[in-house]
CSV table of N, CA and C in Angstrom, one decimal:
chain,number,residue,atom,x,y,z
A,25,UNK,N,0.8,-1.2,0.0
A,25,UNK,CA,0.0,0.0,0.0
A,25,UNK,C,0.9,1.2,0.0
A,26,UNK,N,0.8,2.0,-1.0
A,26,UNK,CA,1.5,3.3,-1.1
A,26,UNK,C,0.5,4.4,-0.9
A,27,UNK,N,0.6,5.1,0.2
A,27,UNK,CA,-0.4,6.1,0.5
A,27,UNK,C,0.2,7.5,0.2
A,28,UNK,N,1.4,7.5,-0.5
A,28,UNK,CA,2.1,8.8,-0.5
A,28,UNK,C,2.1,9.4,-1.9
A,29,UNK,N,2.0,8.7,-2.9
A,29,UNK,CA,2.3,9.2,-4.3
A,29,UNK,C,3.8,9.2,-4.5
A,30,UNK,N,4.6,8.9,-3.5
A,30,UNK,CA,6.0,8.9,-3.7
A,30,UNK,C,6.5,7.9,-4.7
A,31,UNK,N,5.7,6.8,-5.0
A,31,UNK,CA,6.1,5.8,-6.0
A,31,UNK,C,5.5,6.1,-7.3
A,32,UNK,N,4.5,7.0,-7.3
A,32,UNK,CA,3.8,7.2,-8.6
A,32,UNK,C,4.2,8.4,-9.4
A,33,UNK,N,5.3,9.0,-9.0
A,33,UNK,CA,5.9,10.1,-9.8
A,33,UNK,C,5.3,11.4,-9.7
A,34,UNK,N,4.6,11.8,-8.6
A,34,UNK,CA,4.1,13.1,-8.5
A,34,UNK,C,5.1,14.0,-7.7
A,35,UNK,N,6.3,13.6,-7.6
A,35,UNK,CA,7.4,14.5,-7.0
A,35,UNK,C,8.0,15.2,-8.1
A,36,UNK,N,8.5,16.4,-7.8
A,36,UNK,CA,9.2,17.2,-8.8
A,36,UNK,C,8.9,18.7,-8.6
A,37,UNK,N,9.6,19.5,-9.3
A,37,UNK,CA,9.4,20.9,-9.2
A,37,UNK,C,10.5,21.6,-8.4
A,38,UNK,N,11.1,20.8,-7.5
A,38,UNK,CA,12.3,21.3,-6.8
A,38,UNK,C,13.2,20.2,-6.4
A,39,UNK,N,14.4,20.5,-6.1
A,39,UNK,CA,15.4,19.5,-5.7
A,39,UNK,C,15.0,19.1,-4.3
A,40,UNK,N,15.0,17.8,-4.0
A,40,UNK,CA,14.6,17.3,-2.7
A,40,UNK,C,15.3,16.0,-2.3
A,41,UNK,N,15.2,15.7,-1.1
A,41,UNK,CA,15.7,14.5,-0.5
A,41,UNK,C,14.5,13.6,-0.1
A,42,UNK,N,14.6,12.3,-0.4
A,42,UNK,CA,13.7,11.3,0.0
A,42,UNK,C,14.4,10.3,0.9
A,43,UNK,N,13.8,10.1,2.1
A,43,UNK,CA,14.5,9.2,3.1
A,43,UNK,C,13.6,8.1,3.5
A,44,UNK,N,14.0,6.8,3.4
A,44,UNK,CA,13.3,5.7,3.9
A,44,UNK,C,13.8,5.4,5.4
A,45,UNK,N,12.9,5.4,6.3
A,45,UNK,CA,13.2,5.2,7.7
A,45,UNK,C,12.2,4.3,8.4
A,46,UNK,N,12.5,3.9,9.6
A,46,UNK,CA,11.6,3.2,10.5
A,46,UNK,C,11.9,3.5,11.9
A,47,UNK,N,10.9,3.4,12.8
A,47,UNK,CA,11.0,3.7,14.2
A,47,UNK,C,11.9,2.7,14.9
A,48,UNK,N,12.0,1.5,14.3
A,48,UNK,CA,12.8,0.4,14.9
A,48,UNK,C,14.2,0.4,14.4
A,49,UNK,N,14.6,1.3,13.6
A,49,UNK,CA,15.9,1.3,13.0
A,49,UNK,C,16.9,2.3,13.7
A,50,UNK,N,17.9,1.6,14.4
A,50,UNK,CA,18.9,2.4,15.2
A,50,UNK,C,19.6,3.4,14.3
A,51,UNK,N,20.1,3.1,13.1
A,51,UNK,CA,20.8,4.1,12.3
A,51,UNK,C,19.9,5.2,11.9
A,52,UNK,N,18.6,5.0,11.9
A,52,UNK,CA,17.7,6.1,11.5
A,52,UNK,C,17.6,7.1,12.7
A,53,UNK,N,17.7,6.6,13.9
A,53,UNK,CA,17.8,7.6,15.0
A,53,UNK,C,19.1,8.4,15.0
A,54,UNK,N,20.2,7.7,14.6
A,54,UNK,CA,21.5,8.4,14.6
A,54,UNK,C,21.5,9.5,13.5
A,55,UNK,N,20.9,9.2,12.3
A,55,UNK,CA,20.9,10.2,11.3
A,55,UNK,C,19.9,11.3,11.4
A,56,UNK,N,19.0,11.1,12.3
A,56,UNK,CA,17.8,12.1,12.4
A,56,UNK,C,18.3,13.5,12.7
A,57,UNK,N,19.2,13.8,13.5
A,57,UNK,CA,19.7,15.2,13.7
A,57,UNK,C,20.2,15.8,12.4
A,58,UNK,N,20.9,15.0,11.6
A,58,UNK,CA,21.4,15.5,10.4
A,58,UNK,C,20.3,15.9,9.4
A,59,UNK,N,19.3,15.0,9.3
A,59,UNK,CA,18.1,15.3,8.4
A,59,UNK,C,17.4,16.6,9.0
A,60,UNK,N,17.3,16.7,10.3
A,60,UNK,CA,16.6,17.9,10.9
A,60,UNK,C,17.4,19.1,10.5
A,61,UNK,N,18.7,19.1,10.5
A,61,UNK,CA,19.5,20.3,10.2
A,61,UNK,C,19.3,20.6,8.7
A,62,UNK,N,19.3,19.6,7.8
A,62,UNK,CA,19.1,19.9,6.4
A,62,UNK,C,17.7,20.5,6.2
A,63,UNK,N,16.7,20.0,6.8
A,63,UNK,CA,15.3,20.6,6.7
A,63,UNK,C,15.3,22.1,7.2
A,64,UNK,N,16.0,22.3,8.3
A,64,UNK,CA,16.0,23.7,8.8
A,64,UNK,C,16.8,24.6,7.9
A,65,UNK,N,17.7,24.1,7.1
A,65,UNK,CA,18.5,24.9,6.2
A,65,UNK,C,17.8,25.0,4.8
A,66,UNK,N,16.6,24.5,4.7
A,66,UNK,CA,15.8,24.7,3.6
A,66,UNK,C,15.7,23.6,2.5
A,67,UNK,N,16.3,22.4,2.8
A,67,UNK,CA,16.2,21.3,1.8
A,67,UNK,C,14.9,20.6,2.1
A,68,UNK,N,14.0,20.5,1.1
A,68,UNK,CA,12.8,19.7,1.3
A,68,UNK,C,13.1,18.3,1.5
A,69,UNK,N,12.5,17.6,2.5
A,69,UNK,CA,12.8,16.2,2.7
A,69,UNK,C,11.4,15.5,2.8
A,70,UNK,N,11.2,14.5,2.0
A,70,UNK,CA,10.1,13.7,2.1
A,70,UNK,C,10.6,12.3,2.6
A,71,UNK,N,9.7,11.6,3.3
A,71,UNK,CA,10.1,10.3,3.9
A,71,UNK,C,9.1,9.2,3.6
A,72,UNK,N,9.6,8.0,3.7
A,72,UNK,CA,8.7,6.9,3.6
A,72,UNK,C,9.0,6.0,4.9
A,73,UNK,N,7.9,5.8,5.7
A,73,UNK,CA,8.0,4.9,6.8
A,73,UNK,C,7.9,3.5,6.4
A,74,UNK,N,9.1,2.8,6.5
A,74,UNK,CA,9.2,1.4,5.9
A,74,UNK,C,8.9,0.4,6.9
A,75,UNK,N,7.9,-0.5,6.5
A,75,UNK,CA,7.5,-1.6,7.3
A,75,UNK,C,7.3,-1.2,8.8
A,76,UNK,N,6.6,-0.1,9.0
A,76,UNK,CA,6.5,0.4,10.4
A,76,UNK,C,5.0,0.6,10.7
A,77,UNK,N,4.6,0.5,11.9
A,77,UNK,CA,3.3,0.8,12.3
A,77,UNK,C,3.1,2.3,12.4
A,78,UNK,N,2.0,2.9,11.8
A,78,UNK,CA,1.9,4.3,11.9
A,78,UNK,C,2.0,4.9,13.3
A,79,UNK,N,1.5,4.2,14.3
A,79,UNK,CA,1.6,4.8,15.7
A,79,UNK,C,3.1,4.8,16.1
A,80,UNK,N,3.9,3.8,15.7
A,80,UNK,CA,5.3,3.8,16.1
A,80,UNK,C,6.0,4.9,15.3
A,81,UNK,N,5.7,5.2,14.1
A,81,UNK,CA,6.3,6.3,13.3
A,81,UNK,C,6.0,7.6,13.9
A,82,UNK,N,4.7,7.8,14.3
A,82,UNK,CA,4.3,9.0,14.9
A,82,UNK,C,5.0,9.3,16.3
A,83,UNK,N,5.2,8.2,17.1
A,83,UNK,CA,5.9,8.3,18.3
A,83,UNK,C,7.4,8.7,18.1
A,84,UNK,N,8.0,8.0,17.1
A,84,UNK,CA,9.4,8.3,16.7
A,84,UNK,C,9.5,9.8,16.4
A,85,UNK,N,8.7,10.3,15.6
A,85,UNK,CA,8.8,11.7,15.2
A,85,UNK,C,8.4,12.7,16.3
A,86,UNK,N,7.5,12.3,17.1
A,86,UNK,CA,7.1,13.1,18.3
A,86,UNK,C,8.3,13.2,19.2
A,87,UNK,N,9.1,12.1,19.4
A,87,UNK,CA,10.2,12.1,20.3
A,87,UNK,C,11.4,12.9,19.7
A,88,UNK,N,11.7,12.7,18.4
A,88,UNK,CA,12.9,13.3,17.8
A,88,UNK,C,12.6,14.5,17.0
A,89,UNK,N,11.4,14.8,16.7
A,89,UNK,CA,11.1,16.0,15.8
A,89,UNK,C,10.8,15.5,14.4
A,90,UNK,N,10.1,16.3,13.7
A,90,UNK,CA,9.7,15.9,12.3
A,90,UNK,C,10.2,16.8,11.3
A,91,UNK,N,11.3,16.4,10.6
A,91,UNK,CA,11.9,17.3,9.6
A,91,UNK,C,11.3,17.1,8.2
A,92,UNK,N,10.2,16.2,8.1
A,92,UNK,CA,9.7,15.8,6.8
A,92,UNK,C,8.5,16.6,6.4
A,93,UNK,N,8.6,17.0,5.1
A,93,UNK,CA,7.5,17.8,4.5
A,93,UNK,C,6.3,16.8,4.3
A,94,UNK,N,6.6,15.6,3.8
A,94,UNK,CA,5.5,14.6,3.6
A,94,UNK,C,6.1,13.3,4.0
A,95,UNK,N,5.2,12.4,4.5
A,95,UNK,CA,5.6,11.1,5.0
A,95,UNK,C,4.6,10.1,4.4
A,96,UNK,N,5.2,9.1,3.7
A,96,UNK,CA,4.4,8.1,3.1
A,96,UNK,C,4.5,6.8,4.0
A,97,UNK,N,3.5,6.0,3.9
A,97,UNK,CA,3.5,4.7,4.6
A,97,UNK,C,3.7,3.6,3.7
A,98,UNK,N,4.7,2.7,4.0
A,98,UNK,CA,5.0,1.6,3.1
A,98,UNK,C,5.0,0.3,4.0
A,99,UNK,N,3.9,0.0,4.5
A,99,UNK,CA,3.8,-1.2,5.5
A,99,UNK,C,4.3,-2.5,4.9
A,100,UNK,N,4.0,-2.7,3.6
A,100,UNK,CA,4.4,-4.0,3.0
A,100,UNK,C,5.7,-4.0,2.4
A,101,UNK,N,6.3,-2.8,2.2
A,101,UNK,CA,7.7,-2.7,1.6
A,101,UNK,C,7.6,-2.7,0.1
A,102,UNK,N,6.5,-2.5,-0.5
A,102,UNK,CA,6.4,-2.5,-2.0
A,102,UNK,C,6.9,-1.2,-2.6
A,103,UNK,N,6.7,0.0,-1.9
A,103,UNK,CA,7.3,1.2,-2.4
A,103,UNK,C,8.8,1.1,-2.4
A,104,UNK,N,9.4,0.6,-1.3
A,104,UNK,CA,10.8,0.4,-1.2
A,104,UNK,C,11.3,-0.5,-2.3
A,105,UNK,N,10.6,-1.5,-2.7
A,105,UNK,CA,11.0,-2.3,-3.8
A,105,UNK,C,11.0,-1.5,-5.1
A,106,UNK,N,10.0,-0.7,-5.3
A,106,UNK,CA,9.9,0.1,-6.5
A,106,UNK,C,11.1,1.1,-6.6
A,107,UNK,N,11.6,1.5,-5.5
A,107,UNK,CA,12.7,2.5,-5.4
A,107,UNK,C,14.1,1.8,-5.4
A,108,UNK,N,14.0,0.4,-5.3
A,108,UNK,CA,15.3,-0.3,-5.2
A,108,UNK,C,16.0,-0.3,-3.9
A,109,UNK,N,15.2,0.0,-2.8
A,109,UNK,CA,15.8,0.0,-1.5
A,109,UNK,C,16.2,-1.4,-1.1
A,110,UNK,N,17.3,-1.6,-0.5
A,110,UNK,CA,17.7,-2.9,0.0
A,110,UNK,C,18.1,-2.9,1.5
A,111,UNK,N,17.9,-1.7,2.2
A,111,UNK,CA,18.1,-1.6,3.6
A,111,UNK,C,17.8,-0.2,4.0
A,112,UNK,N,17.5,0.0,5.3
A,112,UNK,CA,17.2,1.3,5.7
A,112,UNK,C,18.2,1.7,6.9
A,113,UNK,N,18.5,2.9,7.1
A,113,UNK,CA,17.9,4.0,6.2
A,113,UNK,C,18.6,4.1,4.9
A,114,UNK,N,17.8,4.6,3.9
A,114,UNK,CA,18.3,4.8,2.6
A,114,UNK,C,17.8,6.2,2.1
A,115,UNK,N,18.7,6.9,1.5
A,115,UNK,CA,18.4,8.3,1.1
A,115,UNK,C,18.6,8.6,-0.3
A,116,UNK,N,17.7,9.3,-0.9
A,116,UNK,CA,17.8,9.6,-2.4
A,116,UNK,C,17.8,11.2,-2.5
A,117,UNK,N,18.4,11.7,-3.5
A,117,UNK,CA,18.3,13.1,-3.9
A,117,UNK,C,17.6,13.0,-5.3
A,118,UNK,N,16.5,13.8,-5.4
A,118,UNK,CA,15.8,13.9,-6.7
A,118,UNK,C,16.0,15.3,-7.2
A,119,UNK,N,16.2,15.4,-8.6
A,119,UNK,CA,16.3,16.7,-9.2
A,119,UNK,C,14.9,17.3,-9.3
A,120,UNK,N,14.9,18.5,-9.9
A,120,UNK,CA,13.6,19.3,-10.0
A,120,UNK,C,12.6,18.6,-10.9
A,121,UNK,N,13.1,17.6,-11.7
A,121,UNK,CA,12.2,16.9,-12.6
A,121,UNK,C,11.7,15.6,-11.9
A,122,UNK,N,12.1,15.4,-10.7
A,122,UNK,CA,11.7,14.2,-9.9
A,122,UNK,C,12.5,12.9,-10.2
A,123,UNK,N,13.6,13.1,-10.9
A,123,UNK,CA,14.5,12.0,-11.2
A,123,UNK,C,15.5,11.7,-10.1
A,124,UNK,N,15.7,10.5,-9.8
A,124,UNK,CA,16.7,10.1,-8.8
A,124,UNK,C,18.1,10.4,-9.3
A,125,UNK,N,18.9,11.2,-8.6
A,125,UNK,CA,20.2,11.6,-9.1
A,125,UNK,C,21.3,11.1,-8.1
A,126,UNK,N,20.9,10.6,-6.9
A,126,UNK,CA,21.8,10.2,-5.9
A,126,UNK,C,21.1,9.2,-5.0
A,127,UNK,N,21.9,8.2,-4.5
A,127,UNK,CA,21.4,7.2,-3.6
A,127,UNK,C,22.4,6.9,-2.6
A,128,UNK,N,22.0,6.8,-1.3
A,128,UNK,CA,23.0,6.5,-0.3
A,128,UNK,C,22.3,5.5,0.7
A,129,UNK,N,22.9,4.3,0.8
A,129,UNK,CA,22.4,3.3,1.8
A,129,UNK,C,23.2,3.5,3.1
A,130,UNK,N,22.5,3.7,4.2
A,130,UNK,CA,23.1,3.9,5.5
A,130,UNK,C,22.8,5.2,6.0
A,131,UNK,N,23.2,5.4,7.3
A,131,UNK,CA,22.9,6.7,8.0
A,131,UNK,C,23.7,7.8,7.3
A,132,UNK,N,23.0,8.9,7.1
A,132,UNK,CA,23.5,10.1,6.6
A,132,UNK,C,24.3,10.8,7.7
A,133,UNK,N,25.5,11.2,7.4
A,133,UNK,CA,26.4,11.9,8.4
A,133,UNK,C,26.7,13.3,8.0
A,134,UNK,N,27.1,14.1,9.0
A,134,UNK,CA,27.4,15.5,8.6
A,134,UNK,C,28.5,15.6,7.5
A,135,UNK,N,29.5,14.6,7.6
A,135,UNK,CA,30.6,14.6,6.6
A,135,UNK,C,30.0,14.3,5.2
A,136,UNK,N,29.1,13.3,5.1
A,136,UNK,CA,28.5,13.0,3.9
A,136,UNK,C,27.7,14.2,3.3
A,137,UNK,N,27.0,14.9,4.2
A,137,UNK,CA,26.3,16.1,3.7
A,137,UNK,C,27.2,17.1,3.1
A,138,UNK,N,28.3,17.4,3.8
A,138,UNK,CA,29.2,18.4,3.4
A,138,UNK,C,30.0,18.0,2.1
A,139,UNK,N,30.4,16.7,2.0
A,139,UNK,CA,31.2,16.2,0.9
A,139,UNK,C,30.4,15.9,-0.3
A,140,UNK,N,29.2,15.3,-0.2
A,140,UNK,CA,28.5,14.8,-1.3
A,140,UNK,C,27.1,15.4,-1.5
A,141,UNK,N,26.3,15.4,-0.5
A,141,UNK,CA,24.9,15.8,-0.6
A,141,UNK,C,24.7,17.3,-1.0
A,142,UNK,N,25.2,18.2,-0.2
A,142,UNK,CA,25.0,19.6,-0.5
A,142,UNK,C,25.6,20.1,-1.8
A,143,UNK,N,26.9,19.6,-2.1
A,143,UNK,CA,27.4,20.0,-3.4
A,143,UNK,C,26.5,19.6,-4.6
A,144,UNK,N,25.9,18.4,-4.5
A,144,UNK,CA,25.1,17.9,-5.5
A,144,UNK,C,23.7,18.7,-5.5
A,145,UNK,N,23.2,18.9,-4.4
A,145,UNK,CA,21.9,19.7,-4.3
A,145,UNK,C,22.1,21.1,-4.9
A,146,UNK,N,23.2,21.7,-4.5
A,146,UNK,CA,23.5,23.1,-5.1
A,146,UNK,C,23.7,23.1,-6.6
A,147,UNK,N,24.4,22.1,-7.1
A,147,UNK,CA,24.5,21.9,-8.6
A,147,UNK,C,23.2,21.7,-9.2
A,148,UNK,N,22.4,20.8,-8.7
A,148,UNK,CA,21.1,20.5,-9.3
A,148,UNK,C,20.2,21.8,-9.2
A,149,UNK,N,20.2,22.5,-8.1
A,149,UNK,CA,19.4,23.7,-8.0
A,149,UNK,C,19.9,24.8,-9.1
A,150,UNK,N,21.2,24.9,-9.3
A,150,UNK,CA,21.7,25.8,-10.4
A,150,UNK,C,21.2,25.3,-11.7
A,151,UNK,N,21.2,24.0,-12.0
A,151,UNK,CA,20.8,23.5,-13.3
A,151,UNK,C,19.3,23.8,-13.5
A,152,UNK,N,18.5,23.7,-12.4
A,152,UNK,CA,17.1,23.9,-12.5
A,152,UNK,C,16.7,25.4,-12.5
A,153,UNK,N,17.7,26.2,-12.2
A,153,UNK,CA,17.5,27.7,-12.2
A,153,UNK,C,16.7,28.1,-11.0
A,154,UNK,N,16.8,27.3,-9.9
A,154,UNK,CA,16.0,27.7,-8.7
A,154,UNK,C,17.0,28.0,-7.6
């Protein structure tokens, strides 16, 4: 069940990050402050709660804060399969056309943000003219 539209291609218009997470995922907790910082700095972040109960996802976000503009529910893992996810957390950068331009399996770190993610986001934003 994809309740997000995240698998159906209605994303686009601006450079964004898409993050697959779950409340039961320890690396997801570790990366959460980094995602929160990115959202505060103006990078739109959408998320997919992977094989998680909605109540557990809500409690996770209530405890840690919610940096996500939109959150999809992927209880069965089908959306993750469509995206090619093989473990969580997994993070994607989409260009302004909604195309996947970057994929990272594992917890996002400040070093990764500085070295790879933000330089790519800035380049894609320039290319899109935004």
